[in-house]
Short mmCIF file of C-alpha atoms in Angstrom, two decimals:
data_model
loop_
_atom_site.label_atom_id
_atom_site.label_comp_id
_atom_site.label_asym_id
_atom_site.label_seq_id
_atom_site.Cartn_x
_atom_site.Cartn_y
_atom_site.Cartn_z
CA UNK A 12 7.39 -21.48 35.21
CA UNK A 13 7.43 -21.86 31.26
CA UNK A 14 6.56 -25.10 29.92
CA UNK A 15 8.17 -25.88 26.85
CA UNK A 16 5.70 -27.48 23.89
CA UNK A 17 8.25 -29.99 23.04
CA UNK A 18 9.70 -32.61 25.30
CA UNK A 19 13.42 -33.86 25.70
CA UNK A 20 12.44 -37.18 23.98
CA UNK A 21 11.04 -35.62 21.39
CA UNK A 22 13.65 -33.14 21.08
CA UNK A 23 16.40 -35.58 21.07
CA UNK A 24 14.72 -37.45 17.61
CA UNK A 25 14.21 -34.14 16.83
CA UNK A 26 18.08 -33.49 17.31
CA UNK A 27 19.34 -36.56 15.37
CA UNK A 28 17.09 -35.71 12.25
CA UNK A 29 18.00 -32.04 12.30
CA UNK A 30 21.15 -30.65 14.03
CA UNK A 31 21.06 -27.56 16.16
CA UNK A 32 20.40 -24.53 16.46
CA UNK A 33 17.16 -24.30 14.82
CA UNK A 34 13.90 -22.61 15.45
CA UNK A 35 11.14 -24.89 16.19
CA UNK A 36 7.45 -24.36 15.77
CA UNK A 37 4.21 -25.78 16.79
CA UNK A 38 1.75 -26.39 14.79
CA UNK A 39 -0.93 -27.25 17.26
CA UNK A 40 -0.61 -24.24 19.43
CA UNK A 41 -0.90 -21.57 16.33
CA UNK A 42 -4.04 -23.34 14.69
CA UNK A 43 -5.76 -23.28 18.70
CA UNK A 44 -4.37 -19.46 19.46
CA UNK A 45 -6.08 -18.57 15.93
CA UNK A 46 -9.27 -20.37 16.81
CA UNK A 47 -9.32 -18.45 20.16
CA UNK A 48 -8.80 -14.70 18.82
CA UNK A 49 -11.80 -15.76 15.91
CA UNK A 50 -14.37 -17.20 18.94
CA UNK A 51 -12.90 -13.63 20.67
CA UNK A 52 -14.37 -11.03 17.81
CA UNK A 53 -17.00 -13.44 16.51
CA UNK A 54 -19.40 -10.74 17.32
CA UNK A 55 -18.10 -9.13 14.39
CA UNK A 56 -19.41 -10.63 10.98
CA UNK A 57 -16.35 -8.87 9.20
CA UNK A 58 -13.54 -9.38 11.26
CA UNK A 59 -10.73 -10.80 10.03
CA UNK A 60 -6.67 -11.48 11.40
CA UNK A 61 -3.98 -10.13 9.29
CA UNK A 62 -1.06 -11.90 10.21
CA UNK A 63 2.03 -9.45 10.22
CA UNK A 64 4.43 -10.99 7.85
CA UNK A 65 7.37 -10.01 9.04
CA UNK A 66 6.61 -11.54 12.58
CA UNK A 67 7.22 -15.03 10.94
CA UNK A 68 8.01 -14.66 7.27
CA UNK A 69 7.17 -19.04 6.21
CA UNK A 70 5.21 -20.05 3.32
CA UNK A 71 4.26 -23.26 5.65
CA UNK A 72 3.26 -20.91 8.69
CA UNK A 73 0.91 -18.20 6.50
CA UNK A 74 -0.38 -21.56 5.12
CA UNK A 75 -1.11 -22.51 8.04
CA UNK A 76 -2.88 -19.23 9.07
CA UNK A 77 -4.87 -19.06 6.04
CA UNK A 78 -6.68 -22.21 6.72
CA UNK A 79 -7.55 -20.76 9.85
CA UNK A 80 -9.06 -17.81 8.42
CA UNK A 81 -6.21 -15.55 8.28
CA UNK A 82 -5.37 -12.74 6.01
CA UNK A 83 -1.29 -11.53 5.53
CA UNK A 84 -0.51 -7.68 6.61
CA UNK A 85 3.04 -6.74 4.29
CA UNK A 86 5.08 -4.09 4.07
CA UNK A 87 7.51 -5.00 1.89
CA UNK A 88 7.96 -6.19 -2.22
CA UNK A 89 8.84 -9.79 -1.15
CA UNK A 90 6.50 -9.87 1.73
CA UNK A 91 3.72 -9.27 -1.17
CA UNK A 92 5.09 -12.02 -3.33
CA UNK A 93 5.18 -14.32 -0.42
CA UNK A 94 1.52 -13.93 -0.21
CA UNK A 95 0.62 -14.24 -3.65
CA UNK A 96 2.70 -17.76 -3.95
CA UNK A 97 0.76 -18.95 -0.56
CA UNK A 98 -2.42 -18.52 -2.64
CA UNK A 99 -3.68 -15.27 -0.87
CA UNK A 100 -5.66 -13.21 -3.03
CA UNK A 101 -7.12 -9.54 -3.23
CA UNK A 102 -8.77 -8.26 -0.11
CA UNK A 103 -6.77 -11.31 2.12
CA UNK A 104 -3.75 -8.91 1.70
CA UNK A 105 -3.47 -5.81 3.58
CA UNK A 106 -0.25 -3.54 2.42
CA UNK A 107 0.99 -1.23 5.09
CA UNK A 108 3.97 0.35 4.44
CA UNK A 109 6.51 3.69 4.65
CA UNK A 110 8.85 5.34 3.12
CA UNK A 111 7.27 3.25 0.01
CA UNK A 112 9.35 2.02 -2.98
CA UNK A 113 6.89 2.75 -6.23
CA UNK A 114 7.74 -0.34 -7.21
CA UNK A 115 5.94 -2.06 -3.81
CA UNK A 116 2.72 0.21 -4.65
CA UNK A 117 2.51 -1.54 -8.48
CA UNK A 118 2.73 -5.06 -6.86
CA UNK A 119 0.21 -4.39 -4.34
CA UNK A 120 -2.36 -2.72 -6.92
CA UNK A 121 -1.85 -5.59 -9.14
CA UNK A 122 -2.76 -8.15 -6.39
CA UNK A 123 -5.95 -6.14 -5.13
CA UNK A 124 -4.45 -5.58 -1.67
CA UNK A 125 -5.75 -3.52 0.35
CA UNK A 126 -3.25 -0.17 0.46
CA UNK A 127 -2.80 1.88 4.04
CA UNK A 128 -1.48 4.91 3.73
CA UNK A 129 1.36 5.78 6.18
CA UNK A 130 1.28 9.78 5.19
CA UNK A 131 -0.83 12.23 3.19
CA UNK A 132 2.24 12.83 0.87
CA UNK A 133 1.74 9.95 -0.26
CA UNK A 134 -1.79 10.17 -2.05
CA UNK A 135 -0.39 12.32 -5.05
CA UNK A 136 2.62 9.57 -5.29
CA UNK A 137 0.09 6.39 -5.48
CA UNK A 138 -1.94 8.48 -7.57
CA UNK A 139 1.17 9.29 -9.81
CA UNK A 140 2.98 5.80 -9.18
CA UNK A 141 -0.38 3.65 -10.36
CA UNK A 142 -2.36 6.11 -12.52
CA UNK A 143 -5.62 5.81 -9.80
CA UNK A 144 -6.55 6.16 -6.77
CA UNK A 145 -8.25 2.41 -5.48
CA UNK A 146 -11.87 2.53 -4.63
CA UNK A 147 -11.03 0.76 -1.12
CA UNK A 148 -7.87 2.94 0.81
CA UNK A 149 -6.69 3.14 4.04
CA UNK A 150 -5.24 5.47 6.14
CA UNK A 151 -2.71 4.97 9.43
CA UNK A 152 -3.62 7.37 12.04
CA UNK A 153 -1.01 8.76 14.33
CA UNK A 154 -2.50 10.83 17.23
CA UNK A 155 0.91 12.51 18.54
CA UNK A 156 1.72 12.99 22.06
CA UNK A 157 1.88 10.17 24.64
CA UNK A 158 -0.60 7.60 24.69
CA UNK A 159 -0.88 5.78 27.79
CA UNK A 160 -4.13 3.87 29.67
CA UNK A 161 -2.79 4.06 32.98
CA UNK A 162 -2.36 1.49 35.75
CA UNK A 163 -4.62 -1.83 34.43
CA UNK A 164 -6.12 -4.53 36.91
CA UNK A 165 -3.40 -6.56 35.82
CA UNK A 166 -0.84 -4.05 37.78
CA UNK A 167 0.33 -2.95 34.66
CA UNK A 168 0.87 0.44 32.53
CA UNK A 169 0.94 0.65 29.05
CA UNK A 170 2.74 4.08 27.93
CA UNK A 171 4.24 4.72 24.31
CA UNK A 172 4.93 7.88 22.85
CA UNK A 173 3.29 8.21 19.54
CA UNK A 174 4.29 11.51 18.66
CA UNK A 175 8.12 10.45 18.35
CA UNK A 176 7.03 7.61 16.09
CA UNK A 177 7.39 8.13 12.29
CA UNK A 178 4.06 6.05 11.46
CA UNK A 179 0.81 7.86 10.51
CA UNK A 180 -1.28 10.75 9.86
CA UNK A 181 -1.76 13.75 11.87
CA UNK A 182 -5.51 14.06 13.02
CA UNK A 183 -5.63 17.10 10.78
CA UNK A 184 -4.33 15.16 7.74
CA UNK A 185 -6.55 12.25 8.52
CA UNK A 186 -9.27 14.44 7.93
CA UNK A 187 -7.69 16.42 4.75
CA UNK A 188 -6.34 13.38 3.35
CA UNK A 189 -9.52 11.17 3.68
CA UNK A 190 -11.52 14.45 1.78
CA UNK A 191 -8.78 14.58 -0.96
CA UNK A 192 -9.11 10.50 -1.64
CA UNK A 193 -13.06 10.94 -2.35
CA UNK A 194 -12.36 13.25 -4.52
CA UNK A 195 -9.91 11.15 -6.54
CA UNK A 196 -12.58 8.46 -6.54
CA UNK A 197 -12.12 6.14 -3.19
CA UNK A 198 -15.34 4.92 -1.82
CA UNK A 199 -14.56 2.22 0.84
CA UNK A 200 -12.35 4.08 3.36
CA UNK A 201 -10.42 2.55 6.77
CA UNK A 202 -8.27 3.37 9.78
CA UNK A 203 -5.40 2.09 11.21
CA UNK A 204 -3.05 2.58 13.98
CA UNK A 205 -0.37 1.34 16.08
CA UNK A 206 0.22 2.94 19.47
CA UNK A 207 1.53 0.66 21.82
CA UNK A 208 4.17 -2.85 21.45
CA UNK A 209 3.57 -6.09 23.26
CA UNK A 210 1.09 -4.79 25.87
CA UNK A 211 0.28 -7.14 28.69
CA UNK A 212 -3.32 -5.88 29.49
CA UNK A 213 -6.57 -6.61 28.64
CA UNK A 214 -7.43 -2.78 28.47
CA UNK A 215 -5.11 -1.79 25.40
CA UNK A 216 -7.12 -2.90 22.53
CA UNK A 217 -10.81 -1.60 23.82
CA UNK A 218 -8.97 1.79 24.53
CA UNK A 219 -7.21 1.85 21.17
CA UNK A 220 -10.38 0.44 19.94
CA UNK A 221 -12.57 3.54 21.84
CA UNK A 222 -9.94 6.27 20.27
CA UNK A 223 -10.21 4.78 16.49
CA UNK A 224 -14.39 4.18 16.81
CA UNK A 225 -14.48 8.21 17.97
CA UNK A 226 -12.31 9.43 15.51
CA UNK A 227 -14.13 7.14 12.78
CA UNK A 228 -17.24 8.64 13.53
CA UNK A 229 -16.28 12.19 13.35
CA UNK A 230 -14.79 11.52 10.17
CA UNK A 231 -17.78 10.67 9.04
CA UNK A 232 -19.15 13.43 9.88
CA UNK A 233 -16.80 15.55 8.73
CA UNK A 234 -16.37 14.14 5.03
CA UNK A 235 -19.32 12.15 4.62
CA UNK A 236 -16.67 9.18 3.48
CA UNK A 237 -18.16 5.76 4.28
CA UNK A 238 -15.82 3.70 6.52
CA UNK A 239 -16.26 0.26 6.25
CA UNK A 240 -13.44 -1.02 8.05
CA UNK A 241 -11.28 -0.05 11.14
CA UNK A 242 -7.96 -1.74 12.27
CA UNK A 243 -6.34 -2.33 15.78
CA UNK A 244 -3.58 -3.03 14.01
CA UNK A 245 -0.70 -5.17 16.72
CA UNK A 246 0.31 -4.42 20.08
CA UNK A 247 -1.56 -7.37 22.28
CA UNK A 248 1.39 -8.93 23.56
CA UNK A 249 2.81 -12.23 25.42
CA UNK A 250 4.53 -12.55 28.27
CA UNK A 251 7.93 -13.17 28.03
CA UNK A 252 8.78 -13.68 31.61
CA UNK A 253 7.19 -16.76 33.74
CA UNK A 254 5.79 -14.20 36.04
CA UNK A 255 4.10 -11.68 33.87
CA UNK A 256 0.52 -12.30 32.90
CA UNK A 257 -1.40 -13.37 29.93
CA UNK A 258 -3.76 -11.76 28.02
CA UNK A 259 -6.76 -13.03 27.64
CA UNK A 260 -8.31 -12.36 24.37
CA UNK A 261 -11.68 -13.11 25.05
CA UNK A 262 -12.07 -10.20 27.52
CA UNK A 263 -9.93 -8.52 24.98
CA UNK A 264 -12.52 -8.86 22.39
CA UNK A 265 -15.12 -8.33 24.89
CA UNK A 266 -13.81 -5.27 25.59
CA UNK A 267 -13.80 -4.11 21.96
CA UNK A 268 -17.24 -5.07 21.24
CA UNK A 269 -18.71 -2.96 24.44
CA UNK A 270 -16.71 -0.14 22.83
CA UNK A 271 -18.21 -1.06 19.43
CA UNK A 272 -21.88 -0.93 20.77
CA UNK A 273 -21.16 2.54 22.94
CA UNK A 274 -19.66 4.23 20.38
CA UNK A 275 -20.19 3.08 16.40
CA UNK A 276 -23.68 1.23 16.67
CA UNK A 277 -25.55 4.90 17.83
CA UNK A 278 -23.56 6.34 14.40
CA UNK A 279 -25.32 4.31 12.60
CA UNK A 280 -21.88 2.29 12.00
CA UNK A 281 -22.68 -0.78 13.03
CA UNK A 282 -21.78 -2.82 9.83
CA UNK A 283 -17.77 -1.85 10.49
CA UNK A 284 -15.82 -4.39 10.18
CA UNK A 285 -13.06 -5.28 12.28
CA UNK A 286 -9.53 -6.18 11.48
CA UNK A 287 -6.17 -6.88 13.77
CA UNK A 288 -2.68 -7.22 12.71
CA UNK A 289 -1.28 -9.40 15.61
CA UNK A 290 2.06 -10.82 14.64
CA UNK A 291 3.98 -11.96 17.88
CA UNK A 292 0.62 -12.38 19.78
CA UNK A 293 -0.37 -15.41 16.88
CA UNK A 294 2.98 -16.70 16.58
CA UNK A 295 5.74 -15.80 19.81
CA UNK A 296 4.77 -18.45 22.31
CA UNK A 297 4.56 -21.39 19.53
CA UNK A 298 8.27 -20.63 18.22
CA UNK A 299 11.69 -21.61 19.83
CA UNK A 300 15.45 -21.64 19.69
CA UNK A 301 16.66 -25.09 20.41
CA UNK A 302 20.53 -25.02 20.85
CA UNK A 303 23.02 -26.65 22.33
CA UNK A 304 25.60 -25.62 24.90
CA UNK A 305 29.02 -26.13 23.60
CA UNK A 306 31.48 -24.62 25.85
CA UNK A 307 31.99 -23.51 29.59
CA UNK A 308 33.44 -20.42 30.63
CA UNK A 309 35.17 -19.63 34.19
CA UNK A 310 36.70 -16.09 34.14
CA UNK A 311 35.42 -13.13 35.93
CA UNK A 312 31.91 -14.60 35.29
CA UNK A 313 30.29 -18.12 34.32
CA UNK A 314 30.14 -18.40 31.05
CA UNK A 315 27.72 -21.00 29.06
CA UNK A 316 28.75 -21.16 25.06
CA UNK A 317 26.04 -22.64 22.97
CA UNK A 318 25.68 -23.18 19.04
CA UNK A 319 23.42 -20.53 18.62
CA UNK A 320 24.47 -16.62 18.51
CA UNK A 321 22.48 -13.34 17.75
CA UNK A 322 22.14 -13.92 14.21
CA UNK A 323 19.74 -16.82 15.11
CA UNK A 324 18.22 -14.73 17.59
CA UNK A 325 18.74 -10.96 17.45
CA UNK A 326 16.01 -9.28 20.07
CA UNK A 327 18.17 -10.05 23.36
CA UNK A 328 21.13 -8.49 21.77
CA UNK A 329 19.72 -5.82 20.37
CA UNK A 330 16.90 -4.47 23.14
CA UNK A 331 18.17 -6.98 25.68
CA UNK A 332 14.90 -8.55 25.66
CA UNK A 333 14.41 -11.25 27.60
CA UNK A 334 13.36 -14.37 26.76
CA UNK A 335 13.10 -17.51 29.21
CA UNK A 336 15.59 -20.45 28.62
CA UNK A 337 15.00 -23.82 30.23
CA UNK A 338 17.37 -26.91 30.18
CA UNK A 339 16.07 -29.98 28.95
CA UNK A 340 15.93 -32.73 30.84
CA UNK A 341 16.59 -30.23 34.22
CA UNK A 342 12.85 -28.40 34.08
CA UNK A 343 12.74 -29.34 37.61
CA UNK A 344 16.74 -28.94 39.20
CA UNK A 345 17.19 -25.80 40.98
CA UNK A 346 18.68 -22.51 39.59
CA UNK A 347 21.73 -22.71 42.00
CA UNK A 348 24.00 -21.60 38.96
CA UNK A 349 24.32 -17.95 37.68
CA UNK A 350 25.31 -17.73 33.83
CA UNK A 351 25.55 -15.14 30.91
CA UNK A 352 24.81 -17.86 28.22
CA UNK A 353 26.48 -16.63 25.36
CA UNK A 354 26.79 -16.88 21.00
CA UNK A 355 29.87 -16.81 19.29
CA UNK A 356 29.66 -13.40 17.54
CA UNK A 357 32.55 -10.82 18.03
CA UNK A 358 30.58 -8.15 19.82
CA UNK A 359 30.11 -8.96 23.78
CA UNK A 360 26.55 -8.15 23.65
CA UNK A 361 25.33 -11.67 21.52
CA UNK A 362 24.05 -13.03 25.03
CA UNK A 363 21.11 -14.77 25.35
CA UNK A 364 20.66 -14.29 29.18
CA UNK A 365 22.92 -12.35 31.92
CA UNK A 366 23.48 -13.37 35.63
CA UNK A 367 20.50 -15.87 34.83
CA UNK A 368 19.77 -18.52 37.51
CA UNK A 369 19.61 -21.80 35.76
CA UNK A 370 20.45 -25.38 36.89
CA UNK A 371 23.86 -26.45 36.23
CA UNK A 372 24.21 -26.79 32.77
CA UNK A 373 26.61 -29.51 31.42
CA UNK A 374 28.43 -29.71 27.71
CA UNK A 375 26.09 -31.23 25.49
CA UNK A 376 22.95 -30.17 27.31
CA UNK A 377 19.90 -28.99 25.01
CA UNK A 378 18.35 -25.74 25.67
CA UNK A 379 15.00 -24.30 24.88
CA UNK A 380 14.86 -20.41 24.18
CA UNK A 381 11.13 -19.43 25.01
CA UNK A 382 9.43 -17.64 22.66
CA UNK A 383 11.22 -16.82 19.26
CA UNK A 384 7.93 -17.71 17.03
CA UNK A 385 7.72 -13.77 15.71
CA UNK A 386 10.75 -11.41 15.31
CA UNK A 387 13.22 -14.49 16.28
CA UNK A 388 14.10 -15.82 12.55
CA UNK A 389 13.13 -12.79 10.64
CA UNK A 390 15.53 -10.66 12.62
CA UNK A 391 18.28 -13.08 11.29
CA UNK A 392 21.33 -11.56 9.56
CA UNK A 393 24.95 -13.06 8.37
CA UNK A 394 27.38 -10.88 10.72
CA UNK A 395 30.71 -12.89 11.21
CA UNK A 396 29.36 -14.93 8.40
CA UNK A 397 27.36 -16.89 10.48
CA UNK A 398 25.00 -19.05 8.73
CA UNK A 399 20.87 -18.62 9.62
CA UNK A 400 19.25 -21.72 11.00
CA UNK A 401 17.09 -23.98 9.38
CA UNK A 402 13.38 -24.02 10.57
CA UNK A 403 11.34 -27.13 11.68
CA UNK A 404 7.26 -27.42 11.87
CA UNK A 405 6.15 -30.18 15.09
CA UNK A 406 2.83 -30.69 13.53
CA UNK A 407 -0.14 -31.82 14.78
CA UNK A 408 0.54 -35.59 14.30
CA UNK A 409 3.56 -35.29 16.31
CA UNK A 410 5.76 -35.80 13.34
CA UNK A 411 8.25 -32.62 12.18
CA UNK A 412 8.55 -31.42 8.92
CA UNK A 413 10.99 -29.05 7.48
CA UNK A 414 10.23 -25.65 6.32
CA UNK A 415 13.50 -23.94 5.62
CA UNK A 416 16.81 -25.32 5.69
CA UNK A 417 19.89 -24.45 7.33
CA UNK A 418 21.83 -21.48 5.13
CA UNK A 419 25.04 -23.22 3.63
CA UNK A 420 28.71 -21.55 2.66
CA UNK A 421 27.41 -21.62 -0.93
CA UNK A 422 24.05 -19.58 0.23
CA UNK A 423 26.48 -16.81 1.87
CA UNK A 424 28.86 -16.63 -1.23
CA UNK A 425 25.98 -17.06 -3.95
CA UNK A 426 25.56 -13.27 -4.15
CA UNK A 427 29.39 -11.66 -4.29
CA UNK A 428 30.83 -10.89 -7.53
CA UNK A 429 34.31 -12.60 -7.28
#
């Protein structure tokens, strides 16, 4: 059973301030989960979170995560700006992009980020686009094929195939690419990769971990580059359904500090630092949709109708993810009643849940959708012309605050040339 972080009482004051659907966020839960993954890779003097951006683009969230320690990862122009106005600064700022506008290489030189280079094309074209090479560079590492740690304690597989993905260098390239860039005067190299999304097992990250620290080392080797840094980049996930299991980051960074000692203290690497890039693992669980069911449906099906739609909420629609839903006021009624609780968009797939067993859910009822704190608002879009929800912080106190209003008419229109 999910427990929402917000109760009905609250929600109804909530409700009256602020009117649905918005996407709700909780202030308390993000500054402990943050606190947690620190204590987890304390072992590491260097480590350091880089919150993906577009998990949870908010100047009040990344303020938030900066006071816990936090650094922003971007991969985009306005992402970088975004950071800058939240008062991160130089090496806070890690910029990992593809397919890269020139224009996004400038703004990230200018703000000392720290640049990761998604291909080895794409050397000669910083080179060209900002007249150097930095002295600290990155590199994304992409080792092809299919990556997968098999069957976990936790019952559970991780498989992805990284050799379909568009991300990264080749191992060859790494190699190549990291030789080239000490030539053109970088000093401070690091690695980076992605192979897996929104893994529920504690062995992910130490086997990610065990593949970067090995291939770190013989780069070393190989080039005589010194690498100070190496990031796990994203990929430690939440669970989604009441029944799948939690990670627990502690034996998460456990595990990455026994790989740490096997592998890059006998190198004579010990001083690496460690960074992660965890966007939906600091932010999904403290995030949801609260909306409000509107309309009832009896056709061929039960139909629920509720204020929000996909634009609010675009991940069910578009991978038919799930995410849990719970009726306030009902947490403990049985799910006698089977719904597809839909959004008002013209395309039958903008539905939050299908043949879902809920309690029986009444006009004006409240509803929680679990989960929306990363890729819930940022997926957001205007199709139909709806208009994207506002966003409300429950801080610590218990009191809300507002951190982005609700889109208006004049928002939607304030771009078109009439």
């Amino acid at each position: 059973m999910k427990t929402p972080f917000v109760t009905l009482e609250q929600l109804q004051a909530i409700t009256a301030q602020y009117p649905t659907p918005f996407h709700l966020y909780d202030e308390k839960g993000i500054r402990e989960n943050a606190r947690r993954l620190r204590a987890a890779f304390a072992w590491n003097p260097g480590f350091k979170e880089y919150f993906a951006v577009k998990a949870t683009p908010n100047p009040a969230i990344l303020k938030i995560l900066r006071e816990e320690g936090c650094g922003t990862d971007c991969s985009s122009l306005t992402e970088l700006m975004m950071s800058d106005r939240c008062g991160f600064q130089g090496s806070e700022i890690m910029f990992s992009s593809n397919d890269t506008p020139a224009e996004e290489f400038v703004l990230a030189d200018r703000l000392g980020a720290t640049i990761n280079l998604d291909d080895f094309t794409h050397i000669d074209f910083l080179q060209e686009t900002i007249g150097h090479i930095p002295q600290k560079i990155s590199c994304r590492y992409n080792p092809g094929g299919t990556f997968s740690i098999g069957a976990s304690k936790e019952g559970f597989q991780v498989m992805d195939n990284p050799g379909e993905a568009k991300y990264g260098f080749t191992r060859a390239q790494l190699t190549e690419g990291f030789r080239k860039l000490k030539a053109m005067g970088a000093k401070c190299f690091g690695i980076h990769a992605f192979l897996a999304s929104n893994t529920l097992s504690n062995e992910y990250y130490p086997t990610l971990a065990g593949i970067l620290f090995q291939t770190a080392v013989e780069l070393k080797e190989e080039t005589g580059c010194e690498i100070t840094f190496i990031n796990l980049s994203g990929g430690v996930g939440v669970p989604y359904k009441p029944d799948q299991p939690a990670n627990d980051i502690a034996a998460i960074g456990e595990g990455v500090r026994r790989k740490f000692e096997e592998i890059l203290v006998p190198a004579g690497m010990g001083n690496v630092a460690i960074f992660t890039e965890l966007g939906r693992f600091m932010l999904a669980p403290y995030g949801c949709l609260v909306t409000r069911a509107t309309h009832e449906k009896h056709t061929y099906k039960e139909y629920i109708g509720v204020d929000a739609c996909a634009a609010n909420l675009m991940r069910p629609a578009m991978y038919g993810a799930y995410h849990h839903i719970t009726v306030m006021g009902k947490e403990n009624a049985p799910c006698d009643h089977k719904y597809d609780v839909t959004g008002s968009l013209c395309e039958n797939n903008d539905k939050f849940a299908i043949d879902r067993m809920l309690p029986k859910i009444d006009k004006g009822d409240l509803l929680v959708i679990h989960d929306t704190g990363a890729h819930g608002f940022s997926m957001g879009y205007n199709y139909n012309g709806r208009l994207r929800s506002a966003e409300v912080l429950l801080q610590s106190d218990g009191s809300t605050r507002l951190i982005r209003r609700a889109e208006t008419p004049d928002d939607y229109f304030a771009t078109l040339i009439w």
